[in-house]
Every structure is written in structure tokens, then in C-alpha cells.
XYZ file of C-alpha atoms in Angstrom:
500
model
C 0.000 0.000 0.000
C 3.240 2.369 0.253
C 1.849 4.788 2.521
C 3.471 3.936 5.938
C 1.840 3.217 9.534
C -1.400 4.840 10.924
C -1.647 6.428 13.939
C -1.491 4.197 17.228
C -5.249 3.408 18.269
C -7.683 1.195 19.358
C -10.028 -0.624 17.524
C -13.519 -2.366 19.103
C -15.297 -4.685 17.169
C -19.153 -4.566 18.278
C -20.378 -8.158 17.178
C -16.927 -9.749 17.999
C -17.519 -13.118 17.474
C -20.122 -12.345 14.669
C -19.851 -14.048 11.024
C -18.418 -10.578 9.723
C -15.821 -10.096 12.120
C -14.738 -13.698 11.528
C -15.233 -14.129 7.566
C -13.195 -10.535 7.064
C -12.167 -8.600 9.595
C -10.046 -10.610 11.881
C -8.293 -12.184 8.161
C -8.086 -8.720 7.064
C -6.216 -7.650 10.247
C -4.126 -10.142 10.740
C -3.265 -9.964 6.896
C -2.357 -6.331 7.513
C -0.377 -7.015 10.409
C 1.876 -9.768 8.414
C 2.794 -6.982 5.639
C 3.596 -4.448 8.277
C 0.676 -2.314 8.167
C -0.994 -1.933 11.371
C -0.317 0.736 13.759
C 3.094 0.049 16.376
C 0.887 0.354 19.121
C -2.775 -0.864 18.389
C -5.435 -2.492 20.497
C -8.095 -4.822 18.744
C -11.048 -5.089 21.643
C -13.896 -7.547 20.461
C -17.191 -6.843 22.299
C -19.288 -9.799 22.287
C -22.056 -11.941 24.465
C -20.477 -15.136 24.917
C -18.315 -16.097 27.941
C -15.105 -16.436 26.374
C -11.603 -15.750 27.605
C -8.908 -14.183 25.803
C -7.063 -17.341 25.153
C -10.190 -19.098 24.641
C -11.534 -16.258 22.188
C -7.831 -16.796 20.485
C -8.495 -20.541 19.830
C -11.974 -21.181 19.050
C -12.614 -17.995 16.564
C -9.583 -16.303 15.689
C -7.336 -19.186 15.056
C -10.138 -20.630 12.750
C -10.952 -17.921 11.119
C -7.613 -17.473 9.978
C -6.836 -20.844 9.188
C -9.960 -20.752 6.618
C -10.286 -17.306 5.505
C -6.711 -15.640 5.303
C -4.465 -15.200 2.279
C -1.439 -15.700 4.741
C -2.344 -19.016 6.192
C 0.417 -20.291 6.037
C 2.595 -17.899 7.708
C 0.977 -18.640 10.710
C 3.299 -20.649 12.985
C 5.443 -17.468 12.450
C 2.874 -14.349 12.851
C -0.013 -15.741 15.143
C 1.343 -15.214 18.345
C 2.584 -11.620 17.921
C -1.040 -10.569 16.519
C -2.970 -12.343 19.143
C -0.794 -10.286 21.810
C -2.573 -7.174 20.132
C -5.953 -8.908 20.689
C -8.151 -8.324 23.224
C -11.903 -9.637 24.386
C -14.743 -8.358 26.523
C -17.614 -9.364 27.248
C -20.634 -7.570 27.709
C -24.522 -7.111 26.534
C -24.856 -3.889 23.978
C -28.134 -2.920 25.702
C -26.470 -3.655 29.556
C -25.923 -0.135 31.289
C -22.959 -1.113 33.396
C -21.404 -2.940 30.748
C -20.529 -0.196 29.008
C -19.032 1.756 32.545
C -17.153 -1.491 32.947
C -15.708 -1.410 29.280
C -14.638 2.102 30.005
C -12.646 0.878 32.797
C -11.351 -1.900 30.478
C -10.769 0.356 27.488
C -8.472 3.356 29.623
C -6.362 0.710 31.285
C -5.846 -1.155 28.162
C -4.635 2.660 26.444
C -2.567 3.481 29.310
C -0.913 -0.142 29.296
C -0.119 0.104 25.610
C 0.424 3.825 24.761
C -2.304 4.063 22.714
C -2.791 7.580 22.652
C -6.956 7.836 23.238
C -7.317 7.721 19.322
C -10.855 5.181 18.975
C -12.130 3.440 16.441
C -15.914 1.813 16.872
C -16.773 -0.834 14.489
C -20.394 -1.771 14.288
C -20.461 -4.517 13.364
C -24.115 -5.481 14.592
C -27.293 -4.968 12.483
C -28.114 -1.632 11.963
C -30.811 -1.288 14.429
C -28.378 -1.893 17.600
C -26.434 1.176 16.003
C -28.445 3.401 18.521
C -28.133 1.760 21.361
C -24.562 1.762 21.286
C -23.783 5.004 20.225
C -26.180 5.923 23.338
C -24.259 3.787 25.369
C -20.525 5.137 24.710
C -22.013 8.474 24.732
C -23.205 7.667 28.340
C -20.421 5.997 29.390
C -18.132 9.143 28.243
C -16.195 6.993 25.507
C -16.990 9.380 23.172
C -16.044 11.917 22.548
C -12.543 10.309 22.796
C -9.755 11.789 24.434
C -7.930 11.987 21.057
C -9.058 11.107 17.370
C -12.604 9.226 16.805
C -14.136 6.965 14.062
C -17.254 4.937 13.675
C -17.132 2.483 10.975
C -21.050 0.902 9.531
C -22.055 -1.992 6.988
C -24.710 -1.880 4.693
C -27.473 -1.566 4.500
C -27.408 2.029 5.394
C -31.342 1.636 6.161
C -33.958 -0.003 4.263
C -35.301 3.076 1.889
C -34.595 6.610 2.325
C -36.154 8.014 5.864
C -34.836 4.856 7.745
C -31.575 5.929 6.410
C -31.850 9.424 7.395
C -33.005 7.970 10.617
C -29.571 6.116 11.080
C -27.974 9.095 10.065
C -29.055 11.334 12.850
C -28.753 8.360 15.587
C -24.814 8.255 13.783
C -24.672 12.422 13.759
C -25.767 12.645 17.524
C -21.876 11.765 18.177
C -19.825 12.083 15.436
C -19.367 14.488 12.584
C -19.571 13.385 8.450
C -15.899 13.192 8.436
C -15.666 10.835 11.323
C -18.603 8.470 10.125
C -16.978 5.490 7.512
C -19.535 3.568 5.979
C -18.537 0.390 4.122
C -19.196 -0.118 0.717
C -16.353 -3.161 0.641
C -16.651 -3.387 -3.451
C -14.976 0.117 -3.120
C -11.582 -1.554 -1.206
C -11.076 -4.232 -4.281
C -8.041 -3.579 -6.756
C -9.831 -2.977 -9.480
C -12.301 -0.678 -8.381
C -9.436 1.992 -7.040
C -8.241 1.295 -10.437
C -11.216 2.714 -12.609
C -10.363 6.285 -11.698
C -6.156 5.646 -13.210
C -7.515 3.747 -16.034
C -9.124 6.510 -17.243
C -7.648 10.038 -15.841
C -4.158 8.876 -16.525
C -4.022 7.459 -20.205
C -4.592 9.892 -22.967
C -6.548 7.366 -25.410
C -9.401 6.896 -23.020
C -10.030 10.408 -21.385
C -11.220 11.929 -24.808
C -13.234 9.356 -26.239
C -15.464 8.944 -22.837
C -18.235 10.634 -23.654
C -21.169 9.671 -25.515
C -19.845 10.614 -28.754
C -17.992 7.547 -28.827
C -19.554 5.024 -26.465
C -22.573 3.148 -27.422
C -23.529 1.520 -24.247
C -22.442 0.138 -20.641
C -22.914 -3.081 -19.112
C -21.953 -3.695 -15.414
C -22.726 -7.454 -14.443
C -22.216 -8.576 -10.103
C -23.068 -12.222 -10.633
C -23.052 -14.797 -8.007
C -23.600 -18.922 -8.407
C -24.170 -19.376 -5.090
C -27.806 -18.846 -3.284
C -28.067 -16.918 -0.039
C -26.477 -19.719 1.698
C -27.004 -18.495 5.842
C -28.313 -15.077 4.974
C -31.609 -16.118 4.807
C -32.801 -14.372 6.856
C -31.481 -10.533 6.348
C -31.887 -11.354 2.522
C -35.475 -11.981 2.601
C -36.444 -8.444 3.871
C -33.954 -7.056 1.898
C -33.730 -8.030 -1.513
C -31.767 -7.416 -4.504
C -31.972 -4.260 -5.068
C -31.357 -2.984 -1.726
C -28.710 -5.282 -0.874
C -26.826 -4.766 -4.189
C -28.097 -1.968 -6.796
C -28.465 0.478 -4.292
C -25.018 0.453 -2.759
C -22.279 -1.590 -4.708
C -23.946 -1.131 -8.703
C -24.418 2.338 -8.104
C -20.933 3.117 -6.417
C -19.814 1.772 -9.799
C -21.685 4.016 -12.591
C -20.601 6.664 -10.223
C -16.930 5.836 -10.752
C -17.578 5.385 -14.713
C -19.502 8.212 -14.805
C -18.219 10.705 -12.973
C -16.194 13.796 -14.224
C -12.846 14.564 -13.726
C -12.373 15.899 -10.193
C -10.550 19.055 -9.146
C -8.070 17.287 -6.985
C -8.019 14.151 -5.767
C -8.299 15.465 -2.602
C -11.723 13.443 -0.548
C -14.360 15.889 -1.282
C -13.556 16.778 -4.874
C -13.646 13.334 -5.650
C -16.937 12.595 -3.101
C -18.634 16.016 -5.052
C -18.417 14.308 -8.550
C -19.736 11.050 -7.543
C -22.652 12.621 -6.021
C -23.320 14.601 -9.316
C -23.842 11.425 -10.649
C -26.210 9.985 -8.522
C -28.050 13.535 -9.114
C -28.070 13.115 -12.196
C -29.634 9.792 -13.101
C -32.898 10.225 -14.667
C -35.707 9.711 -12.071
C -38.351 6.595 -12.954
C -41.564 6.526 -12.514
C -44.001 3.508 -12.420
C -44.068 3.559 -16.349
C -40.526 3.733 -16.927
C -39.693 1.122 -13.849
C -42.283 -1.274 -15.850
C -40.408 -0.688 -19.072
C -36.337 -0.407 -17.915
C -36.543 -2.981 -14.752
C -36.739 -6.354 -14.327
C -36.967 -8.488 -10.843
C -36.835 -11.973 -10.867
C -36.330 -15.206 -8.062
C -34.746 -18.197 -8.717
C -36.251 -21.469 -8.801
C -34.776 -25.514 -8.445
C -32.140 -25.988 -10.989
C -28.938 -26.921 -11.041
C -25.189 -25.395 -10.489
C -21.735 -27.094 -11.643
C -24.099 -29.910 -12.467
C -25.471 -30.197 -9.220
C -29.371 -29.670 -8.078
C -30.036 -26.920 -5.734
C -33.095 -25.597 -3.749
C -35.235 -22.622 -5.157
C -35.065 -19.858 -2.963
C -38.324 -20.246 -1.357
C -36.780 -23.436 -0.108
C -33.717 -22.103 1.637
C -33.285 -21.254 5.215
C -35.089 -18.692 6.914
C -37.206 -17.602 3.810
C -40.316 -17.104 3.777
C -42.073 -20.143 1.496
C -44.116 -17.084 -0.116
C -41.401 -14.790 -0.327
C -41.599 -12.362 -3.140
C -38.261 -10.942 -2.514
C -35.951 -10.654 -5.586
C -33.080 -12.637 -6.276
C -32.507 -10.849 -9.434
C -32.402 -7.581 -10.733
C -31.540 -5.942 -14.338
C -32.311 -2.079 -15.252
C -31.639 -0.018 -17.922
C -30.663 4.125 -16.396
C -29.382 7.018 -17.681
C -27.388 9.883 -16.591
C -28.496 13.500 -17.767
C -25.590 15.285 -18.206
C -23.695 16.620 -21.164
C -21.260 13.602 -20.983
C -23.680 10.435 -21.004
C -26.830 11.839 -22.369
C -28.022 8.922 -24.544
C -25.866 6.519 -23.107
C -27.770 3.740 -21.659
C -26.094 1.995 -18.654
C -27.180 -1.470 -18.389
C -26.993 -3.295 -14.431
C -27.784 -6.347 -13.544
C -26.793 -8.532 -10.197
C -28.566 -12.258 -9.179
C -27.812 -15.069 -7.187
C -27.972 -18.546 -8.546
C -26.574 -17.616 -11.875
C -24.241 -19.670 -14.889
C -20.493 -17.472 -13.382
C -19.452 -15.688 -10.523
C -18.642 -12.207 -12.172
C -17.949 -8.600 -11.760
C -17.142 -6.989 -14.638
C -17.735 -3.591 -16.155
C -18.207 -3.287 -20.447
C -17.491 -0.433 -22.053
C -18.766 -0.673 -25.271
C -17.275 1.894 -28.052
C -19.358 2.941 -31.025
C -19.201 1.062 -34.195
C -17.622 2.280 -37.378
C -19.929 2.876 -40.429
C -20.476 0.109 -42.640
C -17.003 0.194 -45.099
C -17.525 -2.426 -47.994
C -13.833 -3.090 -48.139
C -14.538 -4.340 -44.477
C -17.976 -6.058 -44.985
C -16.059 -8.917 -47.299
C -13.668 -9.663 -44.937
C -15.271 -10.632 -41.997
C -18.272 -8.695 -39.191
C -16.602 -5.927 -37.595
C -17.018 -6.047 -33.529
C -17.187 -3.063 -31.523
C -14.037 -1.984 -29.723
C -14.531 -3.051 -26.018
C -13.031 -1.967 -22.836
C -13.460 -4.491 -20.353
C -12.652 -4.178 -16.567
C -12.483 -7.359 -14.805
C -13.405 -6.795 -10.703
C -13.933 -10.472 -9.898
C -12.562 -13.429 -9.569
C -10.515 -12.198 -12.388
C -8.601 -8.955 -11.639
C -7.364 -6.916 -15.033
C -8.322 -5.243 -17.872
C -8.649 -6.206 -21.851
C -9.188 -4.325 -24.775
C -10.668 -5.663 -27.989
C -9.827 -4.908 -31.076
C -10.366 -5.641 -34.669
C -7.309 -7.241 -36.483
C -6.199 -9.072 -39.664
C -6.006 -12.531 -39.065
C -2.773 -14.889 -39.953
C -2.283 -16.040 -43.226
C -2.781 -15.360 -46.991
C -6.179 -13.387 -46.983
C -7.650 -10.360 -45.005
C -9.840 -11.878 -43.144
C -11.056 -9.704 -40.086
C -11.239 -11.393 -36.559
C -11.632 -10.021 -32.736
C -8.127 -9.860 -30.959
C -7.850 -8.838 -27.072
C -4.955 -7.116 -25.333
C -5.223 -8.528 -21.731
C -3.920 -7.818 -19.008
C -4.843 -10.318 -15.390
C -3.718 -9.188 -12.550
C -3.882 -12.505 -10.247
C -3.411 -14.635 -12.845
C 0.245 -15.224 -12.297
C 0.837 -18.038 -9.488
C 2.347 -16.259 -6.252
C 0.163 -13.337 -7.030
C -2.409 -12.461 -3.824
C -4.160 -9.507 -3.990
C -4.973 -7.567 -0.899
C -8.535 -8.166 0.237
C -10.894 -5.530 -0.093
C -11.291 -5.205 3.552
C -7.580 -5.099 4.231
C -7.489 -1.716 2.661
C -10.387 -0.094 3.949
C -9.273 -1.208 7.826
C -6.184 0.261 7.012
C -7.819 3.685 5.211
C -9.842 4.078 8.633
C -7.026 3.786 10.823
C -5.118 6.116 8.150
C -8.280 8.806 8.662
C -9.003 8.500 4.509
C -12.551 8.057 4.099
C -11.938 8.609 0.295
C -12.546 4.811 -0.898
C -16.393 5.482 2.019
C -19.847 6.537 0.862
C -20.792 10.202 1.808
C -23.630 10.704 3.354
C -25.413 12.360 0.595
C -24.392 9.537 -1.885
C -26.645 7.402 0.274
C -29.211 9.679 0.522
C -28.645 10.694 -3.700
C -29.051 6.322 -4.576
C -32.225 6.126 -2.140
C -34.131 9.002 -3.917
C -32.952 7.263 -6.843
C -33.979 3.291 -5.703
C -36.881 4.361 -3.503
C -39.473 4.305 -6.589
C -38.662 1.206 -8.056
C -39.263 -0.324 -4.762
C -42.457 1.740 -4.511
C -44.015 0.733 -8.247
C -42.720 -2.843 -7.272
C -44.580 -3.000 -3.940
C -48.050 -2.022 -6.145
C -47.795 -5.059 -8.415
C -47.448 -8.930 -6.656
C -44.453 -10.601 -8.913
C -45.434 -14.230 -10.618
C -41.536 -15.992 -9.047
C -40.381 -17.993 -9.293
C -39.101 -16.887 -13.207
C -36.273 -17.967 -13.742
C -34.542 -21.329 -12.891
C -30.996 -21.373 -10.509
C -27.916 -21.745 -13.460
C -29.708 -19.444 -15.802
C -28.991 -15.539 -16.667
C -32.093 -14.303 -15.278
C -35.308 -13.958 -16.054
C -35.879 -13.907 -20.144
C -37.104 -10.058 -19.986
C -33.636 -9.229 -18.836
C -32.460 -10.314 -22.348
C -35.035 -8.661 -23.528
C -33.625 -5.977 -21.736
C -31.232 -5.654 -24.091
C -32.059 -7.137 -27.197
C -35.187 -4.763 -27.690
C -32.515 -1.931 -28.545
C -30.159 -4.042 -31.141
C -27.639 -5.339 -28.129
C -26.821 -8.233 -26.321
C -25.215 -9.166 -22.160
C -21.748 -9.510 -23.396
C -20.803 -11.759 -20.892
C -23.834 -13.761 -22.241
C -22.150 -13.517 -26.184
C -19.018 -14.382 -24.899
C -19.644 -17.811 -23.008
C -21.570 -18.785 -26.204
């Protein structure tokens, strides 16, 4: 990450022995303190129910965790111990009064012991309606505000439509400013996502032809094979849309979208992104029946193997209409991308796991010279996010031999193709970005508020009209009117065209 240590600090985990902080953030941390990241002196407090000891909390979640979900594995026998002597657990109820008076107790003893300055990081990681209660409870308690720097770090969802956001917000606000609130979008912390901004600000044959002048279309595909495995549960009141177009799709057309900022200071870059998001063309109940499509998977099979429909997995309802899938066609009204369609789509229980971003140039006129020799393809730019990590370009080319016939040729690059190549996890960086005090790679509170005002109808014109799910069956691309979608203007998923 070349950008040396953070601050010394301490860091409590809320939800300590919860399924986040053991599936990312105790890998991510311990990741970070293998390649010398991590503060010199730094605290890591988990705050959980369960009776556990800290040797006990060492063995029977951190250990495992690592072992399973860490990139560094196998350095183990020679990092472990020196991380776990930065690791810390205590015990107590969120809603328990003198829990928190206790933890204060704890969490002064534990700075004076290690010289860690008062500097305080709260990570939430609890479901967003226990956000309240806690903030209430270090506010009573006097933990905040702290006696040096403070941060409060939040997952998505950031609410469930637009006023239970802004309620969060003010719960959030009633202790800490905007600048000290980091709320995780963790699509934002992977490689190739902090790439889109160099890709196309520093090389001087993208920059001028990003406009609509020159591009015919964008395609942004976040598909998943799996189902919603133990998310049941939180998935089923959530849904598609709010648990992936809202936050993660739209973080992305703001990134393609967005115009060159003044700096890349925080805020200049924050401003243009929520310029964006201001910018995409409002829909109404005619234009969400026309440019969306929602759809739920049914049995089928993945990798050759049967799998439930997702009225059959745990914790959902048997009658659940939630969505499982969702495709939509937006625009952005601005001089840039007027025109420009921007086509999204994200599912579970699809053919590929895939992110990937298409950016698909305008064609050249019809040139007979060309026509008899072969179908000219558009130029492409794609940017692979996931599993893949890279970038190709396709062109159009002459192909070997004795006649001029015209084929598709790609200049690829893969970043983690290589063996020996690990890229940082997404979470690795953002950890380190809030104990760094960047909330560049965060979502601003009025890019949250921007995507709800955007999202908030289509949930609303949705809610008037009872789906007919399941539609489409687990291993397929959707529901057939999202290729409809598509084909209905002359175009085509190309991740579709290209598994063909």
C-alpha cells in the first residue's frame, strides 16, 4: 500500500464473534499485520455476548478464522502469536448499562498499558438497528467523545429506503461528525475498483473518447452462483436491489460516470460522484415497468449439481416475493452520457461468478472493403473486478495467413493470474484507510441519501404489483425479460455472447 503506519489506536469490534468479524475482519487484520501495516501500538477489543476468555476467544474464533479465511495461512506458525498479543476480548450485553461503565474501565487501562494515545475506532459490526443503542451507550459511558481522534465504521445496509436511512444518520450524527462516520461499501476496497479512476484520468486514449460521442452503451454485471447460503434471513427483507443496486452497482456508474475531479483530494472526488447519482434520470411507475426487471430463482442446477429454489432455503419465507434478481436499464443527464444507456444487472444462482464492467465503443460505419472480410465487432473496454482482476481491450485485427480476413483480438492484461500473485482483500485496505483517517474509498452521506431518492421508486411501483416468481430457474442468466432488456434496442449481455 506504500503509505506507511497509521496512527497508534484502538479498535472495538461490536459483534466480535459475529460471522463478519470472523469471515473478514479478523483475516483482514491479521493480513495487515503480516505486511507491516498496522499501527506500532494498536489495540483490537472484540465486544461480544459469549463467555469467552482471551485465550479461549484466540483458539476457538480467531485461530479458525484465519486458518480458513486468510491469504497468509500459512505464515501462521510465524505471525499468530505476535497478533494475538494485540488482541483483546470483553464481554458484555450492547443494551447492559454497566457494561458499558465497565468497558470504560477496560478500554483506559488497556490505552494506558499500551500507549495508545486515546485515538478510537468503533466498528459496528451489529445490524443496523443496535447502532443506537450503542452510540447511546458510549455516549453515556463518556467513551466518546474520545480523548484523542474518533471513528465509527457501519455496513450496509445504510437503512432499508430513504427516511430509515436518514433515521440512522441522525442516531450516527448525535456523536460524530460526516468526516468521522466510515460507511462500508467493501466493493470500493477491491483492486480494481481503485483502479477505474487511473484507467481513465491517466491514459490519454481513453479520457477523450469517454463521452457519448464515442460510447454506445455500458454493461456492469455482479453475478453470483451461489444462493443466499445463511443469509436467509437478512436477505429476505432485503432483496436485490437494496442489498446490491443500491449500494455496490451504483458506487460503480458513479466511478464510470463521474467527471474529472478538481483534486483528488476526498471531497472533490466525493462532489463528482454525487453529481452522478443527481443526475440519473428519475423513474416513474411507467418507466420502472419498461427499464426494470426483478426476478427469483427457482430448483435448478449449479456445476451440475441440483439446488433448492429460494423459497426453499433457510429462513425464507415459502411465499417470499423478494428478488433474487435484478436488471435495469438508467441514464445519466448530463452533457457527458446523455443517450448513453447503462445497463446493471446482479442475481444469485446464476451460470459465473462475475464482476465486470463493459465499455462498449461505437461502431464504425459500414465500409464495404470491411464487410467482405469478416463482421466488424465493436471496440470493447473491459474491466475485470472479480474473480478475475485486469483489464482487456478488444480490437479488430487481420487474421494470420494469406487473406484479409477480419477477426476479434484482445490485449489482456490479469492481474492474479500469475501463481504467487495475492491480492490484498478488499477489507484489508479499507481497515487500514480508517485507521489512516481516509474516508476517500467510504460513501458520503449524501451519496446514500442521492441512490435512495434514486432506488426508492422502483421499490415503490414494485410493492403495487405482486411478482409471478419464481421466473427464472438457478444456473440461468435471469429472467428472459432481462435479455429482452437488451435485445429490444439491437444489443446483447456480453458476458452472455461471450460464453456462447
Amino acid at each position: 500500500m506504500g503509505l506507511g503506519k497509521p496512527d497508534n489506536c484502538v479498535l472495538v469490534i461490536f459483534g466480535g464473534t459475529g460471522d463478519l468479524a470472523r469471515r473478514k475482519l479478523y483475516p483482514a487484520l491479521y493480513n495487515l499485520h503480516v505486511d507491516g501495516f498496522l499501527p506500532d501500538a494498536v489495540g483490537i477489543i472484540a465486544v461480544g455476548r459469549r463467555g469467552f476468555t482471551r485465550e479461549s476467544f484466540h483458539d476457538e474464533i480467531v485461530l479458525p478464522s484465519l486458518k480458513k479465511f486468510s491469504r497468509r495461512a500459512s505464515e501462521l506458525d510465524a505471525f499468530f502469536k505476535d497478533f494475538a498479543d494485540r488482541l483483546y476480548y470483553f464481554q458484555a450485553d450492547i443494551y447492559d448499562e454497566e457494561g458499558y461503565k465497565r468497558f470504560k474501565r477496560f478500554l483506559t487501562e488497556l490505552e494506558d498499558a499500551t500507549g495508545c494515545t486515546g485515538n478510537r475506532i468503533f466498528y459496528l459490526a451489529v445490524a443496523p438497528e443496535h447502532f443506537g443503542p450503542v452510540v447511546r451507550g458510549l455516549q453515556d459511558a463518556e467513551m466518546i467523545p474520545a480523548p484523542g481522534w474518533q471513528r465509527v465504521v457501519i455496513e450496509k445496509p445504510f437503512g432499508y429506503d430513504l427516511p430509515s436511512a436518514a433515521e440512522l444518520n441522525r442516531h450516527l450524527r448525535a456523536a460524530f461528525r460526516e468526516e468521522e462516520i466510515y460507511r462500508i461499501d467493501h466493493y470500493l476496497g477491491k483492486e480494481m475498483i481503485q483502479n477505474i479512476m487511473v484507467i481513465r484520468f491517466a491514459n490519454t486514449f481513453f479520457e477523450p473518447v469517454w463521452n457519448n460521442k464515442y460510447i454506445d452503451n455500458v454493461q456492469i454485471t455482479s453475478a453470483e452462483r451461489v444462493g443466499v447460503e445463511d443469509r436467509g434471513d437478512y436477505y429476505d427483507r432485503a432483496g436485490a436491489l437494496r442489498d446490491m443496486v443500491q449500494n455496490h452497482l451504483l458506487q460503480l456508474v458513479t466511478l464510470v460516470a463521474m467527471e474529472p475531479p478538481a483534486s483528488l483530494a476526498t471531497e472533490d472526488i466525493h462532489d463528482e460522484k454525487v453529481k452522478v447519482l443527481r443526475s440519473l434520470r428519475p423513474m416513474d411507475e411507467g418507466a420502472v415497468n419498461r427499464n426494470v426487471v426483478r426476478g427469483q430463482y427457482g430448483a435448478g442446477e449449479i456445476n451440475g449439481q441440483k439446488v433448492l429454489p429460494y423459497r426453499k432455503e433457510k429462513k425464507v419465507s415459502p411465499v417470499s416475493n423478494t428478488e433474487t434478481f435484478v436488471a435495469l436499464k438508467l441514464f445519466i443527464e448530463n452533457f457527458r452520457w446523455v443517450g448513453v444507456p447503462f445497463y446493471l444487472r446482479t442475481g444469485k444462482r446464476l451460470p459465473a461468478k462475475v464482476t465486470e464492467i463493459i465499455i462498449q465503443f461505437k461502431s464504425l460505419p459500414d465500409i464495404l472493403y470491411f464487410k467482405e472480410y469478416g463482421e466488424l465487432r465493436p471496440n470493447l473496454l473491459v474491466i475485470r473486478v472479480q474473480p478475475l482482476e485486469g483489464i482487456y481491450v478488444q480490437l479488430n485485427a487481420k487474421r494470420p495467413g494469406n487473406n484479409n480476413y477480419i477477426i476479434p483480438i484482445r490485449l489482456d492484461f490479469c492481474q492474479n493470474c500469475e501463481v504467487g500473485v495475492n491480492s490484498p482483500e478488499a477489507y484489508e485496505r479499507l481497515l487500514y484507510d480508517v485507521m489512516r483517517g481516509d474516508p476517500t474509498l467510504f460513501t458520503r452521506w449524501d451519496e446514500v441519501e442521492a441512490a435512495w431518492r434514486f432506488v426508492d421508486p422502483i421499490a415503490a411501483a414494485w410493492a403495487a404489483r405482486p411478482p409471478l416468481f419464481p421466473n427464472y430457474a438457478a444456473g440461468q442468466w435471469g429472467p428472459p425479460a432481462a435479455q429482452e432488456l437488451v435485445i429490444r434496442d439491437g444489443r446483447y449481455w456480453w458476458q452472455e455472447h461471450e460464453m456462447q
